[in-house]
Amino acid sequence: MRLHRLDITAFGPFAGTQRVDFDELSAAGLFLLHGPTGAGKTSVLDAVCYALYGAVPGARQSGQGVTLRSDHAAPETRTGIRLELTVAGRRLEVTRQPPWERPKKRGTGTTTDKAQTWLREYDTAAGAWKDLSRSHQEIGEEITQLLGMSREQFCQVVLLPQGDFARFLRADAEARGKLLGRLFDTHRFAEVEKRLAERRRATESEVRDGDAVLLADAHRMQQAAGDALPLPELAPGEPGLADAVLGWAAVARSTARERLTHAHCARTAAESLRAEAEGLLGGTRERARLQRMFAEARERAALLEERSGLRSEAQARLERSRKAERVAPALDLRETAEAEHRQAAIDEARARTRLPGTFAQDGAAGLAAAARRVAEELGGLESARRAEQRLAGLAAERADLEREERADETVLQDAEEWLAGWERADLQARIDAAQQDAARAEQFAVQREPAQRRLRAARQRDELARDTDAAQARTLASRERALKSREHWLDLKEQRLKGIAAELAAGLVDGEPCTVCGAVEHPAPAQRVAGHVDRDAEERALAAHRDADEQRAEDERRLGLVREALAAATAEAGDAPTSLLAEEWEELERLYGTARAGAARLHSAREESRRNEHEWERRTADRQQAALRGAARISRRDALDREQASLEEELLRARGDAASVSARSAQLERRAALLADAADAARAAEDAAQRLKDADARLADAAFRAGFDTPRAAAEALLDDEAHRELQRRLDAWQQEEAAVRAVLTDADTVAAAQQPPADLEAVERAAEAAVRRLQEAVSAQDAAARRCTELDRLSVRAGVAVRRLAPLREEYDRVAGLASLASGISADNERKMRLESYVLAARLEQVAAAATVRLQRMSSGRYTLVHSDDRSGRGRSGLGLHVVDAWTGRERDTATLSGGETFFASLALALGLADVVTDEAGGVRLDTLFIDEGFGSLDDQTLDEVLDVLDSLRERDRSVGIVSHVADLRRRVHAQLEVVKGRTGSVLRQRGAG
């Protein structure tokens, strides 16, 4: 994987868009990313990780794009990262934009845009980019598959965090295991351990459950067999449990069958005894029943003889009731007529009490004639009623006219007062003044922008003048330093040329040709003199000269830029002092503000004038309309007066002594209704009296024909339906009882049984019950024996099936338990007590230690070697120990004893070795760009040179390494640099190549 270009916009501390050209930085193989603390060095690495994986490394991961946005960015600038890289031979471009809360295009407030992701690939044949995907998930899977590592692995092997590896050196086995497990993805081996342990517990549980079921069946068989055969003491999991249960079950089944045979013989004997007892009991019960029936029949016959008089009286009473039933219709008719006559007399009396005394003696015909006369008088009041209603309407109309008159008077008074106080000239003067202020505001607005530009240019002119002086001083100083460094380099070069013969002679070997003359003999080689300058010293002087010359060129370029800006600002501002331009600008702003305030009143004045004109027209029209309505009201009031006088005269005649026509009409209506009701009641009373007289005559005739002396005697003999039915039922019951008694006393079997001695039924029943109980006990004993045999057979069969099923399960448990113990490190066969995952991680750690030792020996001048240890540390896991061998002492010691600088280059070597191993683990994906984050400040100059030589050697594998540090000495040693400059408005990036 090689990085080419990175664009950062509104991300972290970067407010605008910053670009990093990794191709230029990587040309030298080693480049430096530096800047002050908090400037944003780590944010550059965060941007690379976010572009690839959509998240930042470690604790800085937030998961929400809003927190990644720069606080210095403009509201309309969207956060975005674009990374161009080559991986697996494909040149790709990844663009990510996190969710963005931006201002709304219409209205106020903000809205949130969703996250966006693009993936493009450069088509070499077409010479253009082509889109691959816009799906977050698809792009994430594609990048992870191409790189062959997760985000955690990428952050560990590409963004080498030295602090993490320093802790890794000093960590215990558990902490090392967690880190290595994440990097090498060994969780599958832990899953194997877990699955084996779970399988062991599952098979053990199944075996124990099977043994528990088998023992439960054995206890059930013991309950079925009884206490005569005790069950051996057994527990789940014990060897030989199955054979013991099956043997005991066979003995129990044999014993149960013997008991079943004995019970069957006892039942046969009990059945014979019960049959004899039941036959004897049946005959005795029948004789006792017949004797009891004969005695009861004789008692019932005596009782019937005693009640014979009551039976004759009832028959006579029933016969008399049947004769009276022929008189019942006449009795009902007479009762109905009497009730109607009584009610009609009450209604007539009540109706007459409501009439005046003049009608008290009138009959039905007289009352009807009086009612007709009152109705005729009531019909003549209809015209007077309409006149009375119209008179009330005239009063309402007169009241409406008075309300309209008062309202018109108010309108006229308001209109006169408003028209008298309206002044048109004052409003026009206000409008003219506002128009003049608007014209002055436009003139001042034209003058504002040039004045503001001149003031801004004057201030910039003053500031650039000061910057020009400082830039000139820096340029002179850099020129002097560049000249001195050049002179120093030329002096060293001249000295080296003078001693070049001695330098060449130092490489001569007897028997090998000279690089100058080709001779193989070297009789008198030149000798090195004191103060000889070697090639390294000359190259360092040349590098210092180049740095100084580059700084001089940079200072001259900056001086030219400042001078150009000063000239432009001077041309814009002129020679006028800044203070004078500021005073002119403030005076112009004051005049402009005053004119705008006056112009702002133009619209309100015009609106007020328009409203007053409209109000004047409305008030004038209201006054005219009120005058017209007043004239119409005078004419209408006269017409109403004439109509009212006519109606009052008509009502006076029709009302009489009543207060109103309605009152008179109500009096007549009540009188007509009372007369009509009284006439109806009198006619109904007369009709009811005639019907009562006719009913009395018919009743007397019907009673005489039925054989009764008076109608009252017929009424007393009559029975209601309930009494008639009850009397008939009693007669029928007496007759049925007499027939039943006669049948029993004349039956031959009953008479014969009565002549025999009384039966002893209780003794026979006790003997029969004893025989039944004996049979029931025998049957219960046989059924219990049969159930016991059946249950024992069933449980024995089930136990046999369970034993056959548990056999392969127990074999599987023994096999799985052995594997689980071996993988978890608790088996005796596992000599080092290492878990499976620890074993795999130990092999990976051994590879990492070997790869790290190659670089650690160069960094430590051959002193230190990292070795892997399988020893157990305390109670922790074994196989993950890491020690360092000191060649000076020949002893192996813990990595925690290393000094700060030694810990740094040891952790750096470990990080580089881990990167190589993880890269090989990821399928051999080339990692051509690496970053090392901080830690160089703890090294001395010699160790720093050795570390830089090791990092520089990474170019042998075509790698480029970026060092993230603020150590000043590295700026002189590493020429390709990416500087992060922080400011109040955000940080910016400055890039310099190795040329």
PDB file of N, CA and C in Angstrom, residues 286-321:
ATOM      1  N   GLU A 286     -87.193 -59.946  48.709  1.00  0.00           N
ATOM      2  CA  GLU A 286     -88.506 -60.003  48.052  1.00  0.00           C
ATOM      3  C   GLU A 286     -89.609 -60.346  49.058  1.00  0.00           C
ATOM      4  N   ARG A 287     -89.374 -61.298  49.968  1.00  0.00           N
ATOM      5  CA  ARG A 287     -90.391 -61.657  50.963  1.00  0.00           C
ATOM      6  C   ARG A 287     -90.659 -60.495  51.918  1.00  0.00           C
ATOM      7  N   ALA A 288     -89.606 -59.787  52.327  1.00  0.00           N
ATOM      8  CA  ALA A 288     -89.787 -58.635  53.220  1.00  0.00           C
ATOM      9  C   ALA A 288     -90.584 -57.543  52.524  1.00  0.00           C
ATOM     10  N   ARG A 289     -90.382 -57.358  51.231  1.00  0.00           N
ATOM     11  CA  ARG A 289     -91.111 -56.310  50.495  1.00  0.00           C
ATOM     12  C   ARG A 289     -92.604 -56.626  50.423  1.00  0.00           C
ATOM     13  N   LEU A 290     -92.995 -57.864  50.145  1.00  0.00           N
ATOM     14  CA  LEU A 290     -94.407 -58.232  50.048  1.00  0.00           C
ATOM     15  C   LEU A 290     -95.113 -58.109  51.400  1.00  0.00           C
ATOM     16  N   GLN A 291     -94.444 -58.506  52.464  1.00  0.00           N
ATOM     17  CA  GLN A 291     -95.046 -58.376  53.775  1.00  0.00           C
ATOM     18  C   GLN A 291     -95.279 -56.912  54.133  1.00  0.00           C
ATOM     19  N   ARG A 292     -94.323 -56.058  53.762  1.00  0.00           N
ATOM     20  CA  ARG A 292     -94.455 -54.625  54.071  1.00  0.00           C
ATOM     21  C   ARG A 292     -95.582 -54.004  53.251  1.00  0.00           C
ATOM     22  N   MET A 293     -95.767 -54.417  51.996  1.00  0.00           N
ATOM     23  CA  MET A 293     -96.838 -53.887  51.151  1.00  0.00           C
ATOM     24  C   MET A 293     -98.224 -54.275  51.710  1.00  0.00           C
ATOM     25  N   PHE A 294     -98.423 -55.484  52.225  1.00  0.00           N
ATOM     26  CA  PHE A 294     -99.713 -55.930  52.736  1.00  0.00           C
ATOM     27  C   PHE A 294    -100.100 -55.121  53.981  1.00  0.00           C
ATOM     28  N   ALA A 295     -99.140 -54.899  54.863  1.00  0.00           N
ATOM     29  CA  ALA A 295     -99.429 -54.131  56.079  1.00  0.00           C
ATOM     30  C   ALA A 295     -99.815 -52.698  55.738  1.00  0.00           C
ATOM     31  N   GLU A 296     -99.084 -52.071  54.806  1.00  0.00           N
ATOM     32  CA  GLU A 296     -99.384 -50.688  54.414  1.00  0.00           C
ATOM     33  C   GLU A 296    -100.760 -50.590  53.757  1.00  0.00           C
ATOM     34  N   ALA A 297    -101.189 -51.579  52.965  1.00  0.00           N
ATOM     35  CA  ALA A 297    -102.495 -51.563  52.295  1.00  0.00           C
ATOM     36  C   ALA A 297    -103.637 -51.623  53.306  1.00  0.00           C
ATOM     37  N   ARG A 298    -103.524 -52.387  54.353  1.00  0.00           N
ATOM     38  CA  ARG A 298    -104.557 -52.473  55.382  1.00  0.00           C
ATOM     39  C   ARG A 298    -104.699 -51.137  56.118  1.00  0.00           C
ATOM     40  N   GLU A 299    -103.586 -50.469  56.397  1.00  0.00           N
ATOM     41  CA  GLU A 299    -103.650 -49.161  57.058  1.00  0.00           C
ATOM     42  C   GLU A 299    -104.330 -48.123  56.149  1.00  0.00           C
ATOM     43  N   ARG A 300    -104.043 -48.128  54.875  1.00  0.00           N
ATOM     44  CA  ARG A 300    -104.642 -47.169  53.933  1.00  0.00           C
ATOM     45  C   ARG A 300    -106.157 -47.410  53.802  1.00  0.00           C
ATOM     46  N   ALA A 301    -106.621 -48.685  53.828  1.00  0.00           N
ATOM     47  CA  ALA A 301    -108.055 -48.993  53.720  1.00  0.00           C
ATOM     48  C   ALA A 301    -108.817 -48.437  54.917  1.00  0.00           C
ATOM     49  N   ALA A 302    -108.230 -48.544  56.118  1.00  0.00           N
ATOM     50  CA  ALA A 302    -108.878 -47.988  57.308  1.00  0.00           C
ATOM     51  C   ALA A 302    -109.002 -46.476  57.208  1.00  0.00           C
ATOM     52  N   LEU A 303    -107.995 -45.810  56.712  1.00  0.00           N
ATOM     53  CA  LEU A 303    -108.017 -44.347  56.572  1.00  0.00           C
ATOM     54  C   LEU A 303    -109.091 -43.913  55.569  1.00  0.00           C
ATOM     55  N   LEU A 304    -109.291 -44.654  54.476  1.00  0.00           N
ATOM     56  CA  LEU A 304    -110.332 -44.315  53.486  1.00  0.00           C
ATOM     57  C   LEU A 304    -111.725 -44.432  54.100  1.00  0.00           C
ATOM     58  N   GLU A 305    -111.925 -45.384  54.946  1.00  0.00           N
ATOM     59  CA  GLU A 305    -113.240 -45.580  55.584  1.00  0.00           C
ATOM     60  C   GLU A 305    -113.553 -44.387  56.491  1.00  0.00           C
ATOM     61  N   GLU A 306    -112.553 -43.885  57.205  1.00  0.00           N
ATOM     62  CA  GLU A 306    -112.767 -42.745  58.086  1.00  0.00           C
ATOM     63  C   GLU A 306    -113.149 -41.487  57.304  1.00  0.00           C
ATOM     64  N   ARG A 307    -112.675 -41.256  56.067  1.00  0.00           N
ATOM     65  CA  ARG A 307    -112.890 -40.040  55.296  1.00  0.00           C
ATOM     66  C   ARG A 307    -114.041 -40.164  54.276  1.00  0.00           C
ATOM     67  N   SER A 308    -114.923 -41.093  54.410  1.00  0.00           N
ATOM     68  CA  SER A 308    -116.016 -41.279  53.434  1.00  0.00           C
ATOM     69  C   SER A 308    -117.016 -40.131  53.475  1.00  0.00           C
ATOM     70  N   GLY A 309    -117.292 -39.475  54.651  1.00  0.00           N
ATOM     71  CA  GLY A 309    -118.221 -38.354  54.748  1.00  0.00           C
ATOM     72  C   GLY A 309    -117.706 -37.130  54.013  1.00  0.00           C
ATOM     73  N   LEU A 310    -116.477 -36.839  54.163  1.00  0.00           N
ATOM     74  CA  LEU A 310    -115.882 -35.686  53.455  1.00  0.00           C
ATOM     75  C   LEU A 310    -115.960 -35.870  51.944  1.00  0.00           C
ATOM     76  N   ARG A 311    -115.891 -37.130  51.520  1.00  0.00           N
ATOM     77  CA  ARG A 311    -115.949 -37.380  50.073  1.00  0.00           C
ATOM     78  C   ARG A 311    -117.343 -37.093  49.533  1.00  0.00           C
ATOM     79  N   SER A 312    -118.428 -37.409  50.268  1.00  0.00           N
ATOM     80  CA  SER A 312    -119.810 -37.153  49.812  1.00  0.00           C
ATOM     81  C   SER A 312    -120.078 -35.658  49.776  1.00  0.00           C
ATOM     82  N   GLU A 313    -119.573 -34.947  50.816  1.00  0.00           N
ATOM     83  CA  GLU A 313    -119.781 -33.491  50.848  1.00  0.00           C
ATOM     84  C   GLU A 313    -119.095 -32.824  49.665  1.00  0.00           C
ATOM     85  N   ALA A 314    -117.976 -33.253  49.297  1.00  0.00           N
ATOM     86  CA  ALA A 314    -117.237 -32.658  48.169  1.00  0.00           C
ATOM     87  C   ALA A 314    -117.970 -32.920  46.864  1.00  0.00           C
ATOM     88  N   GLN A 315    -118.551 -34.118  46.708  1.00  0.00           N
ATOM     89  CA  GLN A 315    -119.271 -34.401  45.473  1.00  0.00           C
ATOM     90  C   GLN A 315    -120.487 -33.483  45.323  1.00  0.00           C
ATOM     91  N   ALA A 316    -121.212 -33.196  46.439  1.00  0.00           N
ATOM     92  CA  ALA A 316    -122.378 -32.311  46.383  1.00  0.00           C
ATOM     93  C   ALA A 316    -121.962 -30.882  46.051  1.00  0.00           C
ATOM     94  N   ARG A 317    -120.887 -30.469  46.675  1.00  0.00           N
ATOM     95  CA  ARG A 317    -120.409 -29.103  46.404  1.00  0.00           C
ATOM     96  C   ARG A 317    -120.020 -28.936  44.940  1.00  0.00           C
ATOM     97  N   LEU A 318    -119.433 -29.925  44.338  1.00  0.00           N
ATOM     98  CA  LEU A 318    -119.032 -29.850  42.940  1.00  0.00           C
ATOM     99  C   LEU A 318    -120.250 -29.809  42.027  1.00  0.00           C
ATOM    100  N   GLU A 319    -121.318 -30.543  42.360  1.00  0.00           N
ATOM    101  CA  GLU A 319    -122.526 -30.563  41.537  1.00  0.00           C
ATOM    102  C   GLU A 319    -123.222 -29.218  41.572  1.00  0.00           C
ATOM    103  N   ARG A 320    -123.311 -28.547  42.772  1.00  0.00           N
ATOM    104  CA  ARG A 320    -123.954 -27.235  42.890  1.00  0.00           C
ATOM    105  C   ARG A 320    -123.180 -26.181  42.089  1.00  0.00           C
ATOM    106  N   SER A 321    -121.841 -26.278  42.049  1.00  0.00           N
ATOM    107  CA  SER A 321    -121.032 -25.323  41.296  1.00  0.00           C
ATOM    108  C   SER A 321    -121.286 -25.449  39.796  1.00  0.00           C
TER     109      SER A 321
END
